[in-house]
Coordinates of C-alpha atoms in Angstrom, one line a residue:
X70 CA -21.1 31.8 7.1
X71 CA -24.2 34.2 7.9
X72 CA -22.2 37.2 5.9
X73 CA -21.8 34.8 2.3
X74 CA -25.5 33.7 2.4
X75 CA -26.5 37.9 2.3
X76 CA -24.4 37.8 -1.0
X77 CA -26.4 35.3 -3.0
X78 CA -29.7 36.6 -1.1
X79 CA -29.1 40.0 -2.8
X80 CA -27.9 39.0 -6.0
X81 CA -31.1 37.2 -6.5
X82 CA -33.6 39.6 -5.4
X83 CA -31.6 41.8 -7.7
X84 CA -31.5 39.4 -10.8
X85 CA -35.8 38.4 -10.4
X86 CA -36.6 42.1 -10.6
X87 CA -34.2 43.3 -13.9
X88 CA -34.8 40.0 -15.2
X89 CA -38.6 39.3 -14.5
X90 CA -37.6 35.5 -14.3
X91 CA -38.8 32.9 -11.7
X92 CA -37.1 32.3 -8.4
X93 CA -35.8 28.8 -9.5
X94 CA -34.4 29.6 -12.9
X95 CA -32.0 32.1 -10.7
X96 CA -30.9 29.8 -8.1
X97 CA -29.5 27.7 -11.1
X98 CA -27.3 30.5 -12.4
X99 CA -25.8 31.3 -9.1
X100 CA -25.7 28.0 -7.3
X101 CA -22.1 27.6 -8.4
X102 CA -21.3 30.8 -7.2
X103 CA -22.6 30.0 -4.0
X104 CA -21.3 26.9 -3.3
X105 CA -17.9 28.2 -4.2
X106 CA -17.6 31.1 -1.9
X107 CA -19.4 28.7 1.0
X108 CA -16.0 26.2 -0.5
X109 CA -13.4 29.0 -0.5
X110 CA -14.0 30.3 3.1
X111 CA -15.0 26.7 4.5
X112 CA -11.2 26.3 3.7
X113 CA -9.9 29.0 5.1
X114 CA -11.6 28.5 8.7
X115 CA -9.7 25.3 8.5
X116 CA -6.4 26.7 8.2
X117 CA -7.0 29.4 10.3
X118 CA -7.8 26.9 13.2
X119 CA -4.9 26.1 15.4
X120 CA -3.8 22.1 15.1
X121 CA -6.6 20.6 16.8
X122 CA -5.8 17.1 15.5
X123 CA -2.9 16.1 17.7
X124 CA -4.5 14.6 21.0
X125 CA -3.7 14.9 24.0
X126 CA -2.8 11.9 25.8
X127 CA -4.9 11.1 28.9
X128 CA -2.9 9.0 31.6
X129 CA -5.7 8.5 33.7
X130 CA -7.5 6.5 30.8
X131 CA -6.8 2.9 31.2
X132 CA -5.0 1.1 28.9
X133 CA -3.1 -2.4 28.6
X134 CA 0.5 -2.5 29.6
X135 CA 2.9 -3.9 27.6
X136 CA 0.1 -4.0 24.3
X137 CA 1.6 -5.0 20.8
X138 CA -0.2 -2.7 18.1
X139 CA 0.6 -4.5 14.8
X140 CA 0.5 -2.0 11.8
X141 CA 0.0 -3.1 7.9
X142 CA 0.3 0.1 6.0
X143 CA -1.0 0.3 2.1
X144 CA 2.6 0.9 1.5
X145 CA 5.8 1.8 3.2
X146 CA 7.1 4.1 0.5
X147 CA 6.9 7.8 0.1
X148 CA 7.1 10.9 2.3
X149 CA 3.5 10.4 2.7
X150 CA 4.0 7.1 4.5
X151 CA 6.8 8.6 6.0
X152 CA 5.4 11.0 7.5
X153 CA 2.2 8.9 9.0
X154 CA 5.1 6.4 10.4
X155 CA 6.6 8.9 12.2
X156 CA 2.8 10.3 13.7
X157 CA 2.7 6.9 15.2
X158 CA 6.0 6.5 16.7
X159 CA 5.7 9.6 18.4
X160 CA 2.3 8.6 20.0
X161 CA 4.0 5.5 21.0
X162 CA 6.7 7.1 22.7
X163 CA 4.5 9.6 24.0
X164 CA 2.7 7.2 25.7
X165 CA 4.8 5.2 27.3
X166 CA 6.4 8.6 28.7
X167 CA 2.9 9.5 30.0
X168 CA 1.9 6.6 31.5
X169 CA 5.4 5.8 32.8
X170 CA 5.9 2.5 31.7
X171 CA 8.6 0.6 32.4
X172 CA 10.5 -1.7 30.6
X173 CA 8.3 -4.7 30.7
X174 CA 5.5 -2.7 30.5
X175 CA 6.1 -0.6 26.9
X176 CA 3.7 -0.1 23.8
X177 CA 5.4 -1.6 21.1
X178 CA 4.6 -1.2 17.6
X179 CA 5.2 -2.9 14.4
X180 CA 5.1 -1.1 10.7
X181 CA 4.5 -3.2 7.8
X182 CA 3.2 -2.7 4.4
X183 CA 4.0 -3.6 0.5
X184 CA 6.7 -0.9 -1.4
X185 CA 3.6 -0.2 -4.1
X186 CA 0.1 0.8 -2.7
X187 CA -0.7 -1.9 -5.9
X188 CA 0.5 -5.0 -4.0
X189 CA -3.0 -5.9 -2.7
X190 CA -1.6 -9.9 -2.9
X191 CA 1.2 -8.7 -0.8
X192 CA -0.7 -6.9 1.9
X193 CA -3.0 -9.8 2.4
X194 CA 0.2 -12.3 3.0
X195 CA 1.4 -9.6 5.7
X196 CA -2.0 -9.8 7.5
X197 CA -1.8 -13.2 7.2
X198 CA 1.2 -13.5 9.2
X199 CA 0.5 -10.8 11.2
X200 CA -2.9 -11.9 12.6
X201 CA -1.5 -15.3 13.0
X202 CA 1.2 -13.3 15.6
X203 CA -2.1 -12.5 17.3
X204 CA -1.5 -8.8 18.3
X205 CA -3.7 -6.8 20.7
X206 CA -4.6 -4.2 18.3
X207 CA -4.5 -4.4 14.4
X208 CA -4.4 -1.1 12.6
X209 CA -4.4 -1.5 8.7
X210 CA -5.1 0.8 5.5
X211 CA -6.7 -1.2 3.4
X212 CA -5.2 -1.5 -0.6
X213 CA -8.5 -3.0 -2.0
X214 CA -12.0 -2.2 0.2
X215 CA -13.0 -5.9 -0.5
X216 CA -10.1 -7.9 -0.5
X217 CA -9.3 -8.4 3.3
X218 CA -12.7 -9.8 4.3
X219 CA -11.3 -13.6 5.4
X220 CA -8.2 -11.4 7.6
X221 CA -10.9 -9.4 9.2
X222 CA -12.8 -11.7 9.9
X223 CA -9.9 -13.8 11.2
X224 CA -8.9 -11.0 13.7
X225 CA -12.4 -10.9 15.0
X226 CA -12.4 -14.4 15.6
X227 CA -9.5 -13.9 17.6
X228 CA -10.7 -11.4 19.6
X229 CA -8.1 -8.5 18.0
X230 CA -9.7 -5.2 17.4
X231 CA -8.7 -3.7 13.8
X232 CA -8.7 0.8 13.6
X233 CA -8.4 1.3 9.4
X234 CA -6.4 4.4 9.1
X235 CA -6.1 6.3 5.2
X236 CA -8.3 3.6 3.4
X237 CA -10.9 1.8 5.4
X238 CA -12.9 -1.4 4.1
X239 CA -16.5 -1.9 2.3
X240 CA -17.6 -3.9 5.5
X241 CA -17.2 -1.2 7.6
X242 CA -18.5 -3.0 11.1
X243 CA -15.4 -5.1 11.1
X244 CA -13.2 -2.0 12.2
X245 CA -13.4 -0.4 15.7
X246 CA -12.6 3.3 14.3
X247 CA -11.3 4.9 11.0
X248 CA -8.7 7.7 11.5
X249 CA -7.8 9.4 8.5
X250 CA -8.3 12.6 6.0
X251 CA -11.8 13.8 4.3
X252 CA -11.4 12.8 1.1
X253 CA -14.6 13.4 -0.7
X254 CA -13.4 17.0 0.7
X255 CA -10.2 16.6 -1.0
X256 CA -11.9 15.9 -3.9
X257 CA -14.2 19.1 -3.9
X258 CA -12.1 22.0 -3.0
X259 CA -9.3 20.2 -5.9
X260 CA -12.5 20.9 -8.3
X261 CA -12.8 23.8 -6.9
X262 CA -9.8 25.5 -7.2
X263 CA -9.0 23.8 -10.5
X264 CA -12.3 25.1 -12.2
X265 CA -11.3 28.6 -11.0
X266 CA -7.9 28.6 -12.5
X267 CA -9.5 27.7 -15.7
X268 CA -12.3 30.4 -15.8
X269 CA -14.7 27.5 -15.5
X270 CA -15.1 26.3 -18.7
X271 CA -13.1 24.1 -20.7
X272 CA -11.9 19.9 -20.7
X273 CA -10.4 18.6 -17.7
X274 CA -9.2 15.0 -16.9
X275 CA -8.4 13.4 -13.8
X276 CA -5.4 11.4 -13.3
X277 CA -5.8 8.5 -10.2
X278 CA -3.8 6.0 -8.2
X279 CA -5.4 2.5 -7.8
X280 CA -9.1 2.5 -8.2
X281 CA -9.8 -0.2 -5.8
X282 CA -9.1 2.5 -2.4
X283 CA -11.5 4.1 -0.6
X284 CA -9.5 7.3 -0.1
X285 CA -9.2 7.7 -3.6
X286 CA -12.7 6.9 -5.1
X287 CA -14.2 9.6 -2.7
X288 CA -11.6 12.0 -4.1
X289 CA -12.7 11.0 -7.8
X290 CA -16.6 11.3 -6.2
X291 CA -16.3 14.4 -4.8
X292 CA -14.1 16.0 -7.6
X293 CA -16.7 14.8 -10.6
X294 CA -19.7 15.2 -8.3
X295 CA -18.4 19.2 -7.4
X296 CA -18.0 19.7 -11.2
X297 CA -21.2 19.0 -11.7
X298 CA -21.8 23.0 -10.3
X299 CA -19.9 24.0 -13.5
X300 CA -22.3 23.1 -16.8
X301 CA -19.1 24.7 -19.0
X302 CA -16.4 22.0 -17.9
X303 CA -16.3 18.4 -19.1
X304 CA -14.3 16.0 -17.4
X305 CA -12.9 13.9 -20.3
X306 CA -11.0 11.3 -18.7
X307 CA -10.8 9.6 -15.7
X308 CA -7.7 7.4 -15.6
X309 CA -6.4 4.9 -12.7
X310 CA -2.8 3.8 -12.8
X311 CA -4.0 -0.1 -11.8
X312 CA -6.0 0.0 -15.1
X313 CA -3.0 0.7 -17.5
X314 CA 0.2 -0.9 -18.0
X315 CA 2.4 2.7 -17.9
X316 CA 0.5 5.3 -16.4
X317 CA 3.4 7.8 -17.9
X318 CA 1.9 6.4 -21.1
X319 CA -1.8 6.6 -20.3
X320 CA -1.2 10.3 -19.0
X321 CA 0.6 11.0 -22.5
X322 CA -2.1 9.9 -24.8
X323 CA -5.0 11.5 -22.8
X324 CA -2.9 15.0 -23.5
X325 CA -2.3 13.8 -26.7
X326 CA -5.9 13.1 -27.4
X327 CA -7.2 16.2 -26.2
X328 CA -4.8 19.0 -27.1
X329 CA -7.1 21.4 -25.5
X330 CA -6.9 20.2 -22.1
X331 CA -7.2 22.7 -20.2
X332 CA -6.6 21.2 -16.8
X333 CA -6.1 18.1 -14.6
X334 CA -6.5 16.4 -11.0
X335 CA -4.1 14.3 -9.9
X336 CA -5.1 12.0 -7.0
X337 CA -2.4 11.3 -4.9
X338 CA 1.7 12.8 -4.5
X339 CA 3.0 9.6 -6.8
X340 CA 0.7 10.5 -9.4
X341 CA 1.3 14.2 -8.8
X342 CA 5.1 13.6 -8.9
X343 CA 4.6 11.4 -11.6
X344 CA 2.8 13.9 -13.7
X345 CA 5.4 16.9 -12.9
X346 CA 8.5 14.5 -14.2
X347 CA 6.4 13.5 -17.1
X348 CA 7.8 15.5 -20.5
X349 CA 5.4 18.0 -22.0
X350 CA 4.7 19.7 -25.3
X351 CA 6.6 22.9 -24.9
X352 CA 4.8 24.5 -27.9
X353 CA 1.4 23.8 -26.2
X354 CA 0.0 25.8 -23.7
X355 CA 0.3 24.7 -20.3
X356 CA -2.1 22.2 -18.9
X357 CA -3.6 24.0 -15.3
X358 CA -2.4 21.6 -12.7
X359 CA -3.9 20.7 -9.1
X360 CA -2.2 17.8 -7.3
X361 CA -3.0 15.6 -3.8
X362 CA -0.2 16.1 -0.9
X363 CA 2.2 18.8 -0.8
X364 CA 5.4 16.5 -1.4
X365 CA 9.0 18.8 -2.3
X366 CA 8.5 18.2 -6.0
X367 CA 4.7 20.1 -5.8
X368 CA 6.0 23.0 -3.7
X369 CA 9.2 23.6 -6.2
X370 CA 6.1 23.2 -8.8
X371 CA 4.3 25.6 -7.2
X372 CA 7.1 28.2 -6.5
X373 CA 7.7 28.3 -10.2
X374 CA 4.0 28.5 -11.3
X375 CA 4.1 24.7 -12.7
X376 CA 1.0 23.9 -10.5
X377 CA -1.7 26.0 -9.3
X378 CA -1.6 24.5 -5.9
X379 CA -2.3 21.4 -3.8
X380 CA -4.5 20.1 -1.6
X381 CA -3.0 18.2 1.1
X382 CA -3.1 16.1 4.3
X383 CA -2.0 16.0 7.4
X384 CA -0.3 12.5 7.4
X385 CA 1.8 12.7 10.9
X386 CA -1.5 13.8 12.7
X387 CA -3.5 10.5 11.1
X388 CA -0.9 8.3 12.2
X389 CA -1.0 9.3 15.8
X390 CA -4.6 9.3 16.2
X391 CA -4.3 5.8 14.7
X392 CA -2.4 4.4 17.5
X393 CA -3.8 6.1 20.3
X394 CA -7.1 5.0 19.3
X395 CA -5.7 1.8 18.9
X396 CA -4.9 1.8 22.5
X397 CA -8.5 3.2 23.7
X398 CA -9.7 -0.4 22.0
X399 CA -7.7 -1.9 25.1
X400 CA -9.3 0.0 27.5
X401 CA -11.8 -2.3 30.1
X402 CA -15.5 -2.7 28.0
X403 CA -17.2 0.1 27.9
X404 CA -15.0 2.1 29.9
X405 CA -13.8 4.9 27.2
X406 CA -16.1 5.8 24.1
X407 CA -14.1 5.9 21.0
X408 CA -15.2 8.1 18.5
X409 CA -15.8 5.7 15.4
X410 CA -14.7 8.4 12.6
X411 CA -12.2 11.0 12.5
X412 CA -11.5 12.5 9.1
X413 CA -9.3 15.6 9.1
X414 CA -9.6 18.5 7.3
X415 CA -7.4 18.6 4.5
X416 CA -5.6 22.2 3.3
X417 CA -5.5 24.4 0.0
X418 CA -1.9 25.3 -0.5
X419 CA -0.6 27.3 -3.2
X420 CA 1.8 30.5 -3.4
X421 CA 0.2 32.7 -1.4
X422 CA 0.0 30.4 1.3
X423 CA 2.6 27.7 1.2
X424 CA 5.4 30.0 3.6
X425 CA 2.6 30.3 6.1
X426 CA 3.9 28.6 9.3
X427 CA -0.1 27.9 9.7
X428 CA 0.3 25.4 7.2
X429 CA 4.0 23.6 8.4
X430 CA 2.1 20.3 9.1
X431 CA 1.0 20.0 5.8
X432 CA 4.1 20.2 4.1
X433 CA 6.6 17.2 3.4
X434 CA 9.9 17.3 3.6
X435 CA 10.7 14.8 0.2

């Protein structure tokens, strides 16, 4: 970082004497500048890292035989989903090979969750029934921040931990640990990289999943909140699909409406998907496009210059640090400190990065 802040140093000792202007009235012209180089190479240190995100697992920490770690995902659809299933699985498996537990002995996990993120009723009934199973660890991403308050507090009451993976809850001292991706950071380097395809200026509209998550109203935060470096972009529309009937429809008519879009954010991969199968105005020019998780339909998009690129997660690596933080809660009182949040960095993919082997675990395979 010390070689980007000589940049802006120069370029406003340079501006102050041509221009004879104040100190402050500089900084205003080039703060966007700055904060998108600062943006740019923030990203690439992250992808230039090697995986740090995968733990290791530590046999000589002690954990409960035999513990059940019940799971109740925001939904069990999508490569996504998929993916963070299968980063749990593996740290299952991985432990019980570690520790060498035998049969009565054996993590077991359960997976559970509603088909649409939506379904908030639906994920409260599976807690329900879940908690009433009394687990020893609960992990859950939450579908609405304020809707499982009488399930948390039931698990507390019954002495069951609760680690929030993806999507925590408003009452954040009713969960042990969050494990998931930084998405206010999603958010910025999406406005980031969209505003640059665009020549940062122009309309721009963001196009949501459900509203009522925590992962995706700091996306929206830090998407609007990073625009705020451009004065020459307006973001004309924000719209969340559980505020519309058809989001298909609601996409449509904000295009419609402003036929000189000139770009949008799409929060998630369904809405991203949902926006790439969407039909478009041929005649029009193309709409600059930046989506959320690098699912097969966004990299064929991005191969053939449909999207500009995506930023994405790293869905297997949030779903093993979910269970074996789960596991630490076990551990005697006090014995193991359990580091309360771990967001992961997400990635910038696009074409000239998307066959990088550095950036495997942040591609899915549907």
């Amino acid at each position: 970082m010390r070689k980007v802040a000589v940049i802006p140093a120069v370029l406003l000792t340079v501006l102050c004497t041509l221009n004879g202007c104040k100190k402050e009235e500089v900084e205003k012209v080039i703060e966007p500048l700055v904060a998108d180089i600062q943006t740019a190479e923030t990203s690439q240190e992250a992808q230039e890292e090697e995986d740090p995100v995968i733990p290791e697992i530590d046999a000589s920490v002690e954990i409960q035989p035999g513990a059940r770690i019940a799971v109740v995902s925001k939904s069990t659809s999508g490569s996504y989903w998929s993916l963070v299933r299968q980063g749990m699985e593996q740290a299952v498996e991985d432990v019980n090979e570690a520790y060498g537990f035998g049969k009565d002995e054996q993590i077991t996990m359960t997976f559970e969750g509603a088909s649409d993120e939506k379904d908030v009723s639906s994920q409260v009934n599976t807690l329900d029934a879940v908690i009433a199973e009394n687990p020893d660890v609960l992990c859950i991403s939450a579908s609405d921040t304020n809707s499982l308050q009488a399930q948390l507090e039931s698990a507390k009451e019954n002495g069951i931990p609760v680690v929030a993976f993806d999507s925590s809850v408003s009452d954040s001292k009713m969960v042990r640990a969050f494990r998931g991706t930084d998405n206010k950071r999603v958010g910025e380097i999406a406005a980031y990289r969209l505003a640059v395809a665009i020549g940062k200026m122009g309309k721009v509209a963001v196009f949501s999943a459900q509203e009522k998550t925590q992962s995706i109203q700091e996306r929206v935060e830090g998407f609007t909140s990073y625009m705020e470096n451009y004065p020459d972009i307006d973001v004309v529309e924000i719209v969340y699909q559980d505020q519309v009937d058809d989001m298909t429809a609601a996409m449509q008519e904000v295009l419609e409406k402003n036929p000189q879009l000139e770009g949008v954010f799409c929060t998630n991969a369904d809405i991203s998907d949902l926006y790439l199968d969407m039909p478009k105005d041929e005649t029009q020019d193309p709409v600059v496009m930046v989506g959320v998780d690098a699912t097969a339909k966004q990299q064929e998009a991005i191969r053939n210059s449909k999207e500009v690129g995506v930023v994405s997660q790293q869905p297997y690596a949030i779903g093993y640090q979910t269970i074996w933080t789960a596991l630490l809660t076990t551990a005697p009182n006090k014995s193991v400190e359990i580091t309360r949040n771990l967001r992961i960095d997400p990635a910038w993919i696009d074409a000239s990065n998307i066959d990088d082997p550095a950036n495997s675990a942040y591609l899915y395979s549907n």
